[in-house]
Structures are given as structure tokens and as C-alpha cells.
Amino acid sequence: MIPTKQEVEAACERVKSYVHNTPVLKSSFLNELSGAEIFFKCENFQKMGAFKMRGATNAILQLSHEQKKAGVVTHSSGNFAQALSLAAKNLGVKAYIVMPENAPQVKKEAVKGYGGIITESESTPIARETEADRIQKETGATFIHPSNDRNVILGNATSAAELLQTHPDLDYVFTPVGGGGLIAGTALSVKYFGTNCKTIGGEPFEVDDAFRSLKSEKIEFNETTNTIADGLKTFLGDVNFPIIKELVSEIIRVEETEIISSMKLIWERMKIIVEPSSAVAFAALLRERERFKNKKVGIIISGGNVDLKNLPF
């Protein structure tokens, strides 16, 4: 069932004292380049550096007192690991985080810094899930999925809700697509707070499972994950896919070179740090710029957690 407008409004109210109402930035150069008027919703300025703080916070706040006492558990190699750790710390809840052994050390250190209790696993999805199940059984902790969880999706919706409160006349809102939690939440806010506004996803050709899922109307998977957009290697789930199928207008695929050049443009022209996954939505707009000429376009900059030792330019 598609979450209601009241549920999105309740999530906005619930998380507002725990997350930043992130700034909306503009660039006259990027407007000229694209032909559209762009409003960048900068979740790279969110606590822990990504939109995922919103979903993690909303999910924990929805737990009962007994559940909070037992803690929360998730498996994640990056942003959600950090988000759940920090959200849990802020709310006085233990967070058990399963991270693949090959996760970047900088991300492991960040999780530890936020108080997350790390268990390392092999890097396969099955190994991660098995380890999370074991912790869940041993501790009684509640499992919170990074993207395929109703309360996480509702928390994610609060970013686009804030954007549309200040810019209610947007024609489109673009967002990157990975596990589907951000685009599903964004599509809910576009439906309830936009006026004739559409949600569009950006996705790398190298991991175009969501594009193919919309076409086939069933969840598709990727054979390879050979993309610089490391946050978009995951696939859709049975909670977010029905929302995406009903509310997302289309997904535009982009090449790796387009992601890199879009990321570079944002760094150079806007003087802000964005991760490759964040640049995918802007790359999608640039790829189809003729279609969006003279339109008002919101773009969710999903995060800014970048490995500075491994930049693509």
C-alpha cells in the first residue's frame, strides 16, 4: 500500500528536530548549461553527510520503548551504516552494524566514531544478511533495512517535502536510484506536495536494474557492478518497488564519463563536495537537456561522503 500524505507529514514533524533542513542552492552557470532552472537540495550538508540520516532517524523513532532498549541492526558498507549509527547515538539506542570486510577503512572509522558496533562479514549479500540475522537473534535488536523499509522511505521523503515547501512550482524532481529508498520517498512528496510535478530517476548504464525493473514490472538484478557511483550498486526491494512503479515517471541512464563530468562541474562551479552517486541525477538532466529546457527542476544531491584519496578527476 502506498503511504499516505498524513504519514509523510508525520515523518516531517517527527524528524525535524533531529536533522538539518538542508540548503537549496542554485548556479547561474549550470542553469545556462542545462537550459533549465535548477534547485539543488543539498543533502551533502546533512548530518553524517547524506540523506540517509532522515530515514534512519524516522525508523528508530517509530520503535517501541522495548525495541529501543534492545537496539537496532543493519548491514551496509557505507552511508546507511553511518546514518543508523549516528541516529541511534542521538536517540540513546545501540546500533549493530554488519560491514563487508572490504568496506573502505574511512567508512569503518566513521561508523565507530558514531558509536556503531561493527561486525565484519564476507562481502557477499548472503554473508551480510546471515550475520545480521545472527545478531538479531542473539541481541533482540530490530533489523532496519537501508532502503526497503517503510519508515526509512517515509524519512527519506522529508528532503523533497522541504524542497517543495519552498519551491512548490517545480516541474520535475530528479534523484539518483540505488536501493530505491530515496526515489520512492521523493516520489511520495512529489505526489503530495507538488503541482503537476514528476519524479525522474538517474541511474548508471552499468547498474541499470531499476530502469529494467520499470520496463518489466518486476524486480531485476545486475550481473556486474562496474560503476564509479558506489552508492547505486544495490537493487530495489518489495517495499519500495510498488511505490516506484506507481509514482516514478521514468529513469534516465547515464554513462560513467557523464557521471564524472557532472561531478566535476558541481565541484568546480558550486564549490561543494558531492559523491559520484549524487552527480548521477544532474548527469541525467544534462543528457536529456533539450526536453527540460525552461523547466524548473529540483535535484536531490544525495550525499557528499567521498574518498578524497580516490577522486575520478
Coordinates of C-alpha atoms in Angstrom, one line a residue:
M1 CA 0.0 0.0 0.0
I2 CA 1.3 3.5 -0.9
P3 CA 1.9 5.6 2.2
T4 CA -0.5 8.4 2.8
K5 CA 0.1 12.2 2.8
Q6 CA -0.6 12.1 6.5
E7 CA 2.2 9.6 7.0
V8 CA 4.7 11.8 5.1
E9 CA 3.6 14.9 7.1
A10 CA 4.0 12.9 10.3
A11 CA 7.5 11.9 9.3
C12 CA 8.4 15.5 8.6
E13 CA 7.2 16.6 12.0
R14 CA 8.9 13.6 13.7
V15 CA 12.5 14.1 12.3
K16 CA 12.7 17.9 12.1
S17 CA 14.4 18.4 15.4
Y18 CA 17.0 15.7 14.6
V19 CA 18.0 16.5 11.1
H20 CA 19.1 19.6 9.2
N21 CA 16.7 21.4 6.9
T22 CA 19.4 21.4 4.2
P23 CA 20.0 24.4 1.9
V24 CA 18.8 24.7 -1.6
L25 CA 21.5 26.1 -3.9
K26 CA 21.4 27.5 -7.4
S27 CA 24.1 28.1 -10.1
S28 CA 23.5 30.5 -13.0
F29 CA 26.3 28.8 -15.0
L30 CA 24.7 25.3 -14.5
N31 CA 21.3 26.8 -15.4
E32 CA 22.7 28.2 -18.6
L33 CA 24.5 25.0 -19.4
S34 CA 21.3 22.9 -18.9
G35 CA 18.7 25.3 -20.2
A36 CA 16.7 24.6 -17.1
E37 CA 16.3 26.5 -13.8
I38 CA 17.8 24.1 -11.2
F39 CA 17.3 23.9 -7.5
F40 CA 19.8 21.7 -5.8
K41 CA 18.6 20.2 -2.5
C42 CA 21.9 19.7 -0.7
E43 CA 21.8 16.6 1.4
N44 CA 25.6 16.6 1.3
F45 CA 25.2 19.1 4.2
Q46 CA 23.0 16.7 6.2
K47 CA 24.3 15.3 9.4
M48 CA 26.8 12.5 8.6
G49 CA 26.8 13.8 5.0
A50 CA 23.9 12.1 3.3
F51 CA 20.1 12.0 3.1
K52 CA 20.1 8.6 4.9
M53 CA 20.2 10.3 8.2
R54 CA 16.5 11.1 7.6
G55 CA 15.3 7.5 7.0
A56 CA 17.4 6.1 9.8
T57 CA 16.1 8.7 12.3
N58 CA 12.5 8.2 11.4
A59 CA 12.8 4.4 11.6
I60 CA 14.3 4.4 15.1
L61 CA 11.8 7.0 16.3
Q62 CA 9.0 4.6 15.3
L63 CA 10.2 1.8 17.5
S64 CA 8.6 1.0 20.9
H65 CA 10.5 1.6 24.2
E66 CA 11.3 -2.1 24.4
Q67 CA 12.6 -2.3 20.9
K68 CA 14.8 0.8 21.5
K69 CA 16.3 -0.9 24.6
A70 CA 17.3 -3.9 22.5
G71 CA 18.9 -1.8 19.8
V72 CA 18.9 -1.8 16.0
V73 CA 20.9 -3.8 13.4
T74 CA 21.6 -3.3 9.7
H75 CA 24.1 -4.3 7.0
S76 CA 25.7 -1.6 5.0
S77 CA 29.1 -0.8 3.5
G78 CA 28.7 3.0 3.8
N79 CA 26.2 5.8 4.2
F80 CA 23.4 3.9 6.0
A81 CA 25.9 2.3 8.4
Q82 CA 27.0 5.8 9.4
A83 CA 23.4 7.2 9.4
L84 CA 22.0 4.4 11.6
S85 CA 25.0 4.7 14.0
L86 CA 24.6 8.4 14.4
A87 CA 20.8 8.4 14.6
A88 CA 21.0 5.6 17.2
K89 CA 23.6 7.5 19.2
N90 CA 21.5 10.7 19.2
L91 CA 18.5 8.7 20.5
G92 CA 20.4 6.6 23.1
V93 CA 20.0 3.3 21.2
K94 CA 22.7 0.7 20.5
A95 CA 23.4 0.1 16.8
Y96 CA 24.9 -3.1 15.5
I97 CA 26.4 -2.7 12.0
V98 CA 27.4 -5.5 9.7
M99 CA 30.0 -4.2 7.2
P100 CA 31.8 -6.2 4.5
E101 CA 35.4 -6.8 5.3
N102 CA 36.4 -4.9 2.1
A103 CA 34.5 -1.7 3.1
P104 CA 36.7 1.4 3.0
Q105 CA 38.6 1.9 6.3
V106 CA 37.5 5.5 6.3
K107 CA 33.8 4.4 6.5
K108 CA 34.5 1.9 9.2
E109 CA 36.2 4.6 11.3
A110 CA 33.2 6.9 10.7
V111 CA 30.8 4.2 12.0
K112 CA 33.0 3.6 15.1
G113 CA 33.1 7.4 15.6
Y114 CA 29.3 7.5 15.7
G115 CA 29.2 4.7 18.2
G116 CA 28.2 1.8 15.9
I117 CA 29.3 -1.7 16.9
I118 CA 30.8 -3.2 13.8
T119 CA 30.8 -6.9 12.9
E120 CA 32.7 -7.6 9.7
S121 CA 31.5 -10.2 7.2
E122 CA 32.4 -11.5 3.8
S123 CA 31.4 -9.1 1.1
T124 CA 28.5 -11.2 -0.4
P125 CA 24.9 -10.1 0.2
I126 CA 24.2 -13.6 1.7
A127 CA 27.1 -13.3 4.2
R128 CA 25.9 -9.8 5.3
E129 CA 22.3 -11.0 5.8
T130 CA 23.4 -14.1 7.7
E131 CA 25.5 -12.1 10.1
A132 CA 22.7 -9.6 10.6
D133 CA 20.2 -12.4 11.3
R134 CA 22.6 -13.9 13.9
I135 CA 23.0 -10.6 15.7
Q136 CA 19.2 -10.1 15.6
K137 CA 18.6 -13.5 17.3
E138 CA 21.4 -13.0 19.9
T139 CA 20.5 -9.4 20.9
G140 CA 16.8 -9.0 20.1
A141 CA 17.8 -5.9 18.1
T142 CA 15.3 -4.7 15.4
F143 CA 16.6 -5.1 11.8
I144 CA 16.3 -1.9 9.8
H145 CA 16.9 -2.2 6.0
P146 CA 18.8 0.7 4.4
S147 CA 16.2 1.2 1.6
N148 CA 13.5 -1.4 1.7
D149 CA 11.7 -0.3 4.9
R150 CA 8.5 1.8 5.0
N151 CA 9.7 4.0 7.8
V152 CA 13.1 4.6 6.2
I153 CA 11.3 5.6 2.9
L154 CA 9.0 8.0 4.8
G155 CA 12.0 9.6 6.5
N156 CA 13.7 9.9 3.1
A157 CA 10.6 11.7 1.8
T158 CA 11.2 14.6 4.1
S159 CA 14.0 16.0 1.9
A160 CA 11.8 16.5 -1.2
A161 CA 9.0 17.7 1.1
E162 CA 11.2 20.5 2.4
L163 CA 12.3 21.4 -1.2
L164 CA 8.7 21.6 -2.4
Q165 CA 7.6 23.7 0.6
T166 CA 10.0 26.4 -0.5
H167 CA 9.6 25.8 -4.3
P168 CA 6.1 24.4 -4.8
D169 CA 6.1 25.2 -8.6
L170 CA 8.8 22.7 -9.7
D171 CA 8.1 20.8 -12.9
Y172 CA 10.4 17.9 -12.1
V173 CA 12.4 16.4 -9.2
F174 CA 15.5 14.3 -10.1
T175 CA 17.1 11.8 -7.8
P176 CA 19.7 9.1 -8.2
V177 CA 18.5 5.5 -7.9
G178 CA 20.3 2.8 -6.0
G179 CA 18.3 0.6 -3.5
G180 CA 15.2 2.7 -4.2
G181 CA 14.7 4.2 -0.8
L182 CA 15.4 7.8 -1.9
I183 CA 13.5 7.8 -5.1
A184 CA 10.4 6.1 -3.5
G185 CA 10.4 8.7 -0.7
T186 CA 10.9 11.6 -3.2
A187 CA 8.1 10.3 -5.4
L188 CA 5.7 10.4 -2.4
S189 CA 6.5 14.0 -1.6
V190 CA 6.2 15.0 -5.3
K191 CA 2.8 13.3 -5.4
Y192 CA 1.5 15.0 -2.2
F193 CA 3.2 18.4 -2.2
G194 CA 4.0 19.1 -5.9
T195 CA 1.7 20.6 -8.5
N196 CA 1.9 18.7 -11.9
C197 CA 5.4 17.7 -10.8
K198 CA 7.1 14.5 -11.9
T199 CA 9.8 12.3 -10.3
I200 CA 12.6 11.2 -12.5
G201 CA 15.5 8.9 -11.6
G202 CA 19.1 8.9 -12.8
E203 CA 20.9 5.6 -13.0
P204 CA 24.3 4.4 -14.5
F205 CA 24.1 2.2 -17.5
E206 CA 26.4 -0.1 -15.7
V207 CA 23.8 -0.9 -12.9
D208 CA 20.5 -0.2 -14.7
D209 CA 18.4 -2.7 -12.7
A210 CA 15.8 -0.1 -11.8
F211 CA 15.4 1.1 -15.4
R212 CA 14.9 -2.6 -16.4
S213 CA 12.5 -3.2 -13.5
L214 CA 10.2 -0.4 -14.6
K215 CA 10.1 -1.9 -18.1
S216 CA 9.5 -5.5 -17.0
E217 CA 7.3 -4.6 -14.0
K218 CA 9.3 -7.0 -11.8
I219 CA 12.5 -6.5 -9.7
E220 CA 15.6 -7.0 -11.9
F221 CA 19.2 -7.5 -10.8
N222 CA 22.6 -6.7 -12.2
E223 CA 25.2 -9.1 -13.5
T224 CA 28.1 -6.6 -12.7
T225 CA 28.5 -3.5 -10.5
N226 CA 31.2 -1.8 -12.5
T227 CA 30.3 1.9 -11.7
I228 CA 32.0 4.8 -10.0
A229 CA 28.7 5.5 -8.3
D230 CA 29.3 3.1 -5.5
G231 CA 26.1 4.1 -3.6
L232 CA 24.0 2.9 -6.5
K233 CA 25.1 -0.8 -6.7
T234 CA 22.2 -2.1 -4.7
F235 CA 18.8 -3.2 -6.1
L236 CA 15.2 -2.4 -5.4
G237 CA 13.0 -4.2 -2.8
D238 CA 9.4 -5.3 -2.4
V239 CA 8.5 -2.4 -0.2
N240 CA 9.9 0.5 -2.4
F241 CA 9.3 -1.0 -5.8
P242 CA 5.5 -0.7 -5.8
I243 CA 5.8 3.0 -4.9
I244 CA 8.4 3.5 -7.7
K245 CA 6.3 1.6 -10.2
E246 CA 3.2 3.7 -9.5
L247 CA 4.8 7.2 -8.9
V248 CA 8.1 7.5 -10.8
S249 CA 7.7 8.8 -14.4
E250 CA 10.9 7.4 -15.8
I251 CA 14.6 6.6 -15.2
I252 CA 17.3 8.1 -17.4
R253 CA 20.5 6.2 -17.7
V254 CA 23.9 7.8 -17.9
E255 CA 27.5 6.8 -18.9
E256 CA 30.4 6.7 -16.4
T257 CA 32.0 9.6 -18.3
E258 CA 28.9 11.7 -17.8
I259 CA 28.8 11.0 -14.1
I260 CA 32.4 12.1 -13.7
S261 CA 32.0 15.3 -15.8
S262 CA 28.8 16.2 -13.9
M263 CA 30.5 15.6 -10.5
K264 CA 33.4 17.8 -11.6
L265 CA 31.1 20.6 -12.8
I266 CA 29.3 20.7 -9.4
W267 CA 32.6 20.7 -7.5
E268 CA 34.1 23.5 -9.8
R269 CA 31.0 25.7 -10.2
M270 CA 29.2 25.3 -6.9
K271 CA 32.2 24.8 -4.7
I272 CA 30.6 21.9 -2.9
I273 CA 31.7 18.3 -2.4
V274 CA 29.3 15.7 -3.8
E275 CA 29.9 12.0 -4.2
P276 CA 29.6 10.3 -7.6
S277 CA 26.2 8.9 -6.9
S278 CA 24.9 12.4 -6.3
A279 CA 26.1 13.6 -9.7
V280 CA 24.1 10.9 -11.5
A281 CA 20.8 12.9 -11.2
F282 CA 22.4 16.0 -12.6
A283 CA 24.1 13.9 -15.4
A284 CA 20.6 12.5 -16.3
L285 CA 19.3 16.1 -16.7
L286 CA 22.2 17.1 -18.9
R287 CA 21.9 14.0 -21.1
E288 CA 18.3 15.0 -21.9
R289 CA 18.6 18.7 -21.6
E290 CA 16.6 19.6 -24.7
R291 CA 13.5 18.0 -23.1
F292 CA 13.8 20.1 -19.9
K293 CA 14.6 23.5 -21.4
N294 CA 12.9 26.4 -19.5
K295 CA 11.6 24.0 -16.8
K296 CA 12.0 24.3 -13.1
V297 CA 13.9 21.3 -11.9
G298 CA 14.7 20.1 -8.3
I299 CA 17.7 17.8 -7.9
I300 CA 18.4 15.9 -4.7
I301 CA 22.1 15.9 -4.0
S302 CA 22.1 12.7 -2.1
G303 CA 25.4 13.0 -0.2
G304 CA 29.0 14.1 0.0
N305 CA 30.8 11.2 1.5
V306 CA 33.8 11.0 -0.9
D307 CA 37.1 9.1 -0.5
L308 CA 39.4 12.1 -1.2
K309 CA 42.3 9.7 -2.0
N310 CA 40.3 8.2 -4.8
L311 CA 38.8 11.0 -6.9
P312 CA 38.0 10.4 -10.6
F313 CA 39.5 13.7 -11.7

